[in-house]
Short mmCIF file of C-alpha atoms in Angstrom, two decimals:
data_model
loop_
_atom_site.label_atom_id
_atom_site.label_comp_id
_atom_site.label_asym_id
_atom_site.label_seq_id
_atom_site.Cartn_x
_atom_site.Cartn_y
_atom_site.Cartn_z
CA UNK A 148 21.61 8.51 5.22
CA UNK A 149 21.03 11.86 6.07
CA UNK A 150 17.11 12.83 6.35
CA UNK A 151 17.19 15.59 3.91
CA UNK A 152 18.70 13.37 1.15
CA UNK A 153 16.41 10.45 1.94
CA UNK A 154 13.60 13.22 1.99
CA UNK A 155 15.02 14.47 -1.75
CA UNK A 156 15.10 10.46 -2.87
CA UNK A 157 11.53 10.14 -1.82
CA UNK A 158 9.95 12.90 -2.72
CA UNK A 159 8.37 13.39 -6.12
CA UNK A 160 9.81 15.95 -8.61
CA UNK A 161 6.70 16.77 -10.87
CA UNK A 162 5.04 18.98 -8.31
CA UNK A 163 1.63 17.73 -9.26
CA UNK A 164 -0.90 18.64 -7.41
CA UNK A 165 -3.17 15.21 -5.77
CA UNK A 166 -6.74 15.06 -6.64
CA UNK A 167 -9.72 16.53 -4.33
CA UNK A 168 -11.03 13.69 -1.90
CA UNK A 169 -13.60 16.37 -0.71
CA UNK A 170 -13.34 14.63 2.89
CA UNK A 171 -13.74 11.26 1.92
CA UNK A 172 -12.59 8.68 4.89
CA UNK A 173 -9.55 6.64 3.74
CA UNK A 174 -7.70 3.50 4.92
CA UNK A 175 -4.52 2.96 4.22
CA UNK A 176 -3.00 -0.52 5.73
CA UNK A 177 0.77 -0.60 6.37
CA UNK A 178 0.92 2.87 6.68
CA UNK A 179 3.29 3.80 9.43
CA UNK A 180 6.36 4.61 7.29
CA UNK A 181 7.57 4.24 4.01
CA UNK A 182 5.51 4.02 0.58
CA UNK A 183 2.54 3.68 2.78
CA UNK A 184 3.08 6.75 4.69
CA UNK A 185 3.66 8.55 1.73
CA UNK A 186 0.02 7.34 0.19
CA UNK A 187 -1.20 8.87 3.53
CA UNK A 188 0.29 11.87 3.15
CA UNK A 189 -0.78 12.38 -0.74
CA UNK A 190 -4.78 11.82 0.42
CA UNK A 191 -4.39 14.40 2.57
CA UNK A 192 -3.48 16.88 0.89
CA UNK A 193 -6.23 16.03 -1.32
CA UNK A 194 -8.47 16.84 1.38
CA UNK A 195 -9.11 12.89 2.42
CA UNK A 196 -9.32 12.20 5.81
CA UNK A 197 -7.20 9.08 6.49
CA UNK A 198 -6.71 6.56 8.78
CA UNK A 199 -3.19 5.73 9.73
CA UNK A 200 -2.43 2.18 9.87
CA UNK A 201 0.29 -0.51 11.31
CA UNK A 202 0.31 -3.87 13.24
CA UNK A 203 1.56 -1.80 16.33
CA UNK A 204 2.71 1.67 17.29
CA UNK A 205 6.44 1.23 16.88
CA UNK A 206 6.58 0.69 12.83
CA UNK A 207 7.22 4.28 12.09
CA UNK A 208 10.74 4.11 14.65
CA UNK A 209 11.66 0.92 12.67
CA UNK A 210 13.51 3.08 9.95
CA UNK A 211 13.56 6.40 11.65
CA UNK A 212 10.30 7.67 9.75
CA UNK A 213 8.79 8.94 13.25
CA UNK A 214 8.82 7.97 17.20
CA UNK A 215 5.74 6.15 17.06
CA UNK A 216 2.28 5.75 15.16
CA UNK A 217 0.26 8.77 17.39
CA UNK A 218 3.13 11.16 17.28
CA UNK A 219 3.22 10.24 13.32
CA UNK A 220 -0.18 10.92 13.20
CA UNK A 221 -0.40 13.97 14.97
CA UNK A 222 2.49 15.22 12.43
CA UNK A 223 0.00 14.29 9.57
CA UNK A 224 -2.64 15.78 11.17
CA UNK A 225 -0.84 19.40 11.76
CA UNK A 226 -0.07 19.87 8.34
CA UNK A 227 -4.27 19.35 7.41
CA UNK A 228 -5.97 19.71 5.36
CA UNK A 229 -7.85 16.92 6.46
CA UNK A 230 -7.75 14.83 9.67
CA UNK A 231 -5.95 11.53 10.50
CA UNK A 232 -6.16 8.89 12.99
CA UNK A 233 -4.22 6.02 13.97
CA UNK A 234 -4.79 2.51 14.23
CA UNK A 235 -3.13 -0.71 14.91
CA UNK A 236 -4.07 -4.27 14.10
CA UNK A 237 -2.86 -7.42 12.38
CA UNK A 238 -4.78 -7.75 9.21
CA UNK A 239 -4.06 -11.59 9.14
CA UNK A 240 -6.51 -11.37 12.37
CA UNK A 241 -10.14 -11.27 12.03
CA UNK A 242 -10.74 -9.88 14.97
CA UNK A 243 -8.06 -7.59 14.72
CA UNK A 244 -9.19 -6.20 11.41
CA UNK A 245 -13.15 -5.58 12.57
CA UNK A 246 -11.70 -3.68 15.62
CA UNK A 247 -9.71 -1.44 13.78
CA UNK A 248 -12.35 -1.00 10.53
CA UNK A 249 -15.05 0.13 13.57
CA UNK A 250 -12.29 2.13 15.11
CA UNK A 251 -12.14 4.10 11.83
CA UNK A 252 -15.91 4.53 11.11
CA UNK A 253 -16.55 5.44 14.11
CA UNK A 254 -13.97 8.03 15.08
CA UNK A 255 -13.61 9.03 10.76
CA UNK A 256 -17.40 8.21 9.04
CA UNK A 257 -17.81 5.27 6.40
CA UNK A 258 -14.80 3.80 4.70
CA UNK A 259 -15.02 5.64 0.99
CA UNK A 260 -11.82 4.78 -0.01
CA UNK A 261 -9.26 1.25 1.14
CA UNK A 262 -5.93 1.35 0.24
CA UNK A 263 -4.09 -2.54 1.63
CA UNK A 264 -0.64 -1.49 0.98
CA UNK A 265 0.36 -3.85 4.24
CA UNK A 266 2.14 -6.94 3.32
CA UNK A 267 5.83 -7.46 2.00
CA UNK A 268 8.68 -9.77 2.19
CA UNK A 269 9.66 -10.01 5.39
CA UNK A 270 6.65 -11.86 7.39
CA UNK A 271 8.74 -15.01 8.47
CA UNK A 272 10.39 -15.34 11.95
CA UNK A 273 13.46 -14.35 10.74
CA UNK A 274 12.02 -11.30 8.79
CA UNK A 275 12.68 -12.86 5.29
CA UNK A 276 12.20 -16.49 4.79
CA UNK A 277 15.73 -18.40 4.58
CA UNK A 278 15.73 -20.22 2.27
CA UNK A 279 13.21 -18.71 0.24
CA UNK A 280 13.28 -20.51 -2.90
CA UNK A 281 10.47 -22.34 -4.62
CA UNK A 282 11.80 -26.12 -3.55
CA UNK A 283 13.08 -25.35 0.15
CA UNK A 284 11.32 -22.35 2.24
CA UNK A 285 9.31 -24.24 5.12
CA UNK A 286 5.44 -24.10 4.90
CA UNK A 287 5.42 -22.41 7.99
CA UNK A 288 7.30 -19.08 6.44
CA UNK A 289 5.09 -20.14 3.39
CA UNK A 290 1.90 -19.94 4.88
CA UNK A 291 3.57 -15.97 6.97
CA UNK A 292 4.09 -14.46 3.29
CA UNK A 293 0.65 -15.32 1.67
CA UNK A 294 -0.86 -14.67 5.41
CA UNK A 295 0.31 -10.95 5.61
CA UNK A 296 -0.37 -10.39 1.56
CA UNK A 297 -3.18 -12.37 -0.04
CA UNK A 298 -5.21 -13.10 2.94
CA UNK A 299 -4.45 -9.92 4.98
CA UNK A 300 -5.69 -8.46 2.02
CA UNK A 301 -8.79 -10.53 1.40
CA UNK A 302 -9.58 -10.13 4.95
CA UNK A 303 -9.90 -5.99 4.72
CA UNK A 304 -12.03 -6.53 1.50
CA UNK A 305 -14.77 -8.86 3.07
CA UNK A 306 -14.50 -6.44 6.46
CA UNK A 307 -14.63 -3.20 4.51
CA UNK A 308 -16.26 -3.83 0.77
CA UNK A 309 -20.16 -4.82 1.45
CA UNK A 310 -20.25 -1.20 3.07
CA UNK A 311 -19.34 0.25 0.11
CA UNK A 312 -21.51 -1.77 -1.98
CA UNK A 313 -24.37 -1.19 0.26
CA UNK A 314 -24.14 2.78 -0.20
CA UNK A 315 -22.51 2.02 -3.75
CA UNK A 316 -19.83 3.97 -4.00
CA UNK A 317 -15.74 3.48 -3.12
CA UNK A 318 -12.47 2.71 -4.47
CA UNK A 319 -10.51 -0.19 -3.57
CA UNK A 320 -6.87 -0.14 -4.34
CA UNK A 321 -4.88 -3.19 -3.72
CA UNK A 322 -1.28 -3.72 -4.19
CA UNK A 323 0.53 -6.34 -6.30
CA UNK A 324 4.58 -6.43 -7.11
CA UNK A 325 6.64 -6.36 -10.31
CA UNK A 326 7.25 -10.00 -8.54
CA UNK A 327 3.64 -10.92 -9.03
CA UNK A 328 3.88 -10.40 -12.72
CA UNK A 329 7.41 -12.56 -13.81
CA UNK A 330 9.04 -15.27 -12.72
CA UNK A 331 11.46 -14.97 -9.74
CA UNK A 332 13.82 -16.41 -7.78
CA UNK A 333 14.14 -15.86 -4.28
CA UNK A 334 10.86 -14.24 -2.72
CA UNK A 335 9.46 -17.07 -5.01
CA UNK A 336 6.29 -16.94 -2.31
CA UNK A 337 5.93 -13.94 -2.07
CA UNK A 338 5.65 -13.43 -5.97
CA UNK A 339 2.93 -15.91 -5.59
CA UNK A 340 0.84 -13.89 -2.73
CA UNK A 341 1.40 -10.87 -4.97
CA UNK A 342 -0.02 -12.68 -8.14
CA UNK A 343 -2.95 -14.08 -6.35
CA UNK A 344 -3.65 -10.49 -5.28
CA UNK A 345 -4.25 -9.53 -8.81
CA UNK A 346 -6.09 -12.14 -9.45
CA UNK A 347 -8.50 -11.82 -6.17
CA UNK A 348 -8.61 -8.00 -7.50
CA UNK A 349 -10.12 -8.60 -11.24
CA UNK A 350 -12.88 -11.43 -9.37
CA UNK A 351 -14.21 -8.55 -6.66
CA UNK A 352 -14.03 -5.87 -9.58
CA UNK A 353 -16.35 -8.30 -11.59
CA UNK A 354 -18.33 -9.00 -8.45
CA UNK A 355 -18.90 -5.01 -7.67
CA UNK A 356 -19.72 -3.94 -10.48
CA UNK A 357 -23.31 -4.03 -10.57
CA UNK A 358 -22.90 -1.78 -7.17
CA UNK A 359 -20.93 1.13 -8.10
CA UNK A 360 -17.26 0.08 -6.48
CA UNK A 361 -13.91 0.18 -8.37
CA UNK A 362 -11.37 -1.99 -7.76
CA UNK A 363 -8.01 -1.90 -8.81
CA UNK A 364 -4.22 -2.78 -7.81
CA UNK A 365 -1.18 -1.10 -8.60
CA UNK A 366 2.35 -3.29 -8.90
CA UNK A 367 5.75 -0.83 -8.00
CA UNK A 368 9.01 -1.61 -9.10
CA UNK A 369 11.94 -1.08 -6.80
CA UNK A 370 10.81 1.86 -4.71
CA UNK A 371 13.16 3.92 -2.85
CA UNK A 372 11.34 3.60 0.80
CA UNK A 373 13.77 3.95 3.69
CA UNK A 374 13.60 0.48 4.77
CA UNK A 375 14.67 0.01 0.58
CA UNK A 376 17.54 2.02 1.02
CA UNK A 377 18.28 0.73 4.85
CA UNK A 378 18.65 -2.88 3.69
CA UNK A 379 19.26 -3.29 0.17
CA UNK A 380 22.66 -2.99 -1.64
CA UNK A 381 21.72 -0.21 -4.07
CA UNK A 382 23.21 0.87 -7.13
CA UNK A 383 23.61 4.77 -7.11
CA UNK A 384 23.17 5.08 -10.85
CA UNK A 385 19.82 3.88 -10.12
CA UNK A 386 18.91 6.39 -7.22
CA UNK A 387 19.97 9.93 -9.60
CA UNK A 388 19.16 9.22 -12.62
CA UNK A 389 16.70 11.38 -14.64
CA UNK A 390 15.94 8.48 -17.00
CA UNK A 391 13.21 6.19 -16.43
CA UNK A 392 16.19 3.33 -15.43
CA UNK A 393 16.13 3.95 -11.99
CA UNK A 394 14.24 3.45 -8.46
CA UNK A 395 10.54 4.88 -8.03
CA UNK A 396 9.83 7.52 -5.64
CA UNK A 397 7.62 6.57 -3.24
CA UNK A 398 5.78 9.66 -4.42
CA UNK A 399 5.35 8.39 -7.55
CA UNK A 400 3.46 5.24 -6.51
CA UNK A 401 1.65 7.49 -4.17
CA UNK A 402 0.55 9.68 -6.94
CA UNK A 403 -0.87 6.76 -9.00
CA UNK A 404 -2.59 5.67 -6.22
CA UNK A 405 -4.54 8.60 -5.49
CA UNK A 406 -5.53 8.53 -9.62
CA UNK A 407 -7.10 4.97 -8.65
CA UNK A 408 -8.72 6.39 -5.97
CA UNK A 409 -10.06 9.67 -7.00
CA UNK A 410 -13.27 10.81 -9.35
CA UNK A 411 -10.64 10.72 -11.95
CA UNK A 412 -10.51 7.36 -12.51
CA UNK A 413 -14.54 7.00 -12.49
CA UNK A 414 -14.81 4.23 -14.82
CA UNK A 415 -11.59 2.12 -14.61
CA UNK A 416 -12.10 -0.88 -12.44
CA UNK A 417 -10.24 -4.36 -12.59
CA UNK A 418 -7.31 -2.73 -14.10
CA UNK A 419 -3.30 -3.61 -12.74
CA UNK A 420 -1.42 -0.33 -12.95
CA UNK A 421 2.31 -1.13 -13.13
CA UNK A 422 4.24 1.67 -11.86
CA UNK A 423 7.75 0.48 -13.07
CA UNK A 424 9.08 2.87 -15.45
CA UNK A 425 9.06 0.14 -17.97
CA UNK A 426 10.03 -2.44 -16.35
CA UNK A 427 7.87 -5.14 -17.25
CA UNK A 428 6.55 -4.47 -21.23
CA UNK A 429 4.04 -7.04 -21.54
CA UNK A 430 0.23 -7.17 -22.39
CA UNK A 431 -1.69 -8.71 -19.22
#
């Protein structure tokens, strides 16, 4: 697909400008292309200054999205107005995950807002688990998916949180799935990690709130990322269409995200924002 159409799919058509991060230090996990990138890309132009994340440098070539993580970066960082920095780490490592959170505070400040968009359904050998039904996926491809979701993400919370608690003050954003909240069948695992997500996010809001940190998930629907659109048989209708019955725009995840993690959302905490267009109409 050619990159000014992809560009057009991706991009968000309300023009809205982001909220003002006022050069608060950002993490964003899983960030070297697609609905990650563009989170990165809506903090900064809020004025955040973010740290680029991926497990190594070549994520951003995967789908086209950029040569590598430092050129990406230095893309990000030339269009301002605030400054970014790459990293790279497995966040199903501990020791992966305190290298890169000290790599950030020192080269960025304090962590004032975490964003753990890493994870997905593709952490098995393979890339996706096969099969990957609830009866017959292995327990090692199992134990990949909630690895690289649930505990990747519990892993930057312990590293990252008590900072925030100890100056009281940041904005955690984590991120479940439309999977997380229904029934499905395959990526029956992954649903699972996703779910447990929530859940994990509604215990730490409880536990932070006496010290002045939010925390909060978001749950797309389909979302037109390039890696979406690379390997998924996609209905057109679904891509132009002006009615809410159609793909996400990255953008348009991005944008909620930035509303979880700005002075904007000051008193929600422990909340699931589904960004579906109305997908899923369900209390819970």
């Amino acid at each position: 697909m050619p990159q000014e159409r992809l560009r057009s799919i991706q991009l968000s058509p309300t023009g809205i400008q982001p909220p003002s991060f006022g050069g608060a230090v950002a993490l964003v996990t899983g960030s070297g292309r697609g609905l990650g990138r563009m989170i990165v890309e809506t903090l900064l132009a809020g004025g955040a200054n973010v740290a680029l994340h991926d497990i190594d440098e070549t994520a951003p070539a995967a789908y086209g999205e950029s040569e590598s993580l430092t050129v990406l970066a230095g893309e990000l960082s030339a269009r301002g107005p605030g400054k970014v920095v790459a990293v790279t780490g497995d966040i199903t490592k501990e020791d992966d995950v305190a290298a890169l959170v000290t790599r950030v505070e020192d080269t960025l400040g304090p962590i004032d807002i975490l964003v753990n968009c890493a994870g997905g359904d593709i952490a098995a050998k393979g890339g996706k688990p096969n099969p990957n039904d609830a009866l017959h996926i292995s327990l090692e491809d199992a134990h990949a998916v909630m690895n690289r979701n649930f505990f990747g993400t519990m892993l930057m919370c312990r590293r990252v949180v008590p900072g925030m608690a100890q100056r009281r003050k940041g904005a955690v954003i984590n991120f479940g799935s439309l999977n997380g909240h229904v029934g499905v069948s395959p990526e029956v695992v992954y649903g699972c990690a996703k779910a447990a997500i929530l859940h994990y996010t509604r215990s730490l809001a409880l536990e932070m709130r006496p010290h002045g940190v939010r925390v909060n998930a978001v749950s797309p629907g389909p979302t037109t990322t390039a890696r979406f659109l690379a390997t998924r048989q996609t209905d057109a209708s679904m891509i132009d269409n002006v009615s809410l019955e159609r793909y996400a725009k990255p953008a348009e995840i991005a944008n909620a995200v930035a509303f979880l993690a700005s002075d904007l959302s000051g008193f929600v905490s422990g909340q699931v924002l589904r960004v579906d267009g109305g997908m899923t109409l369900f209390p819970g």
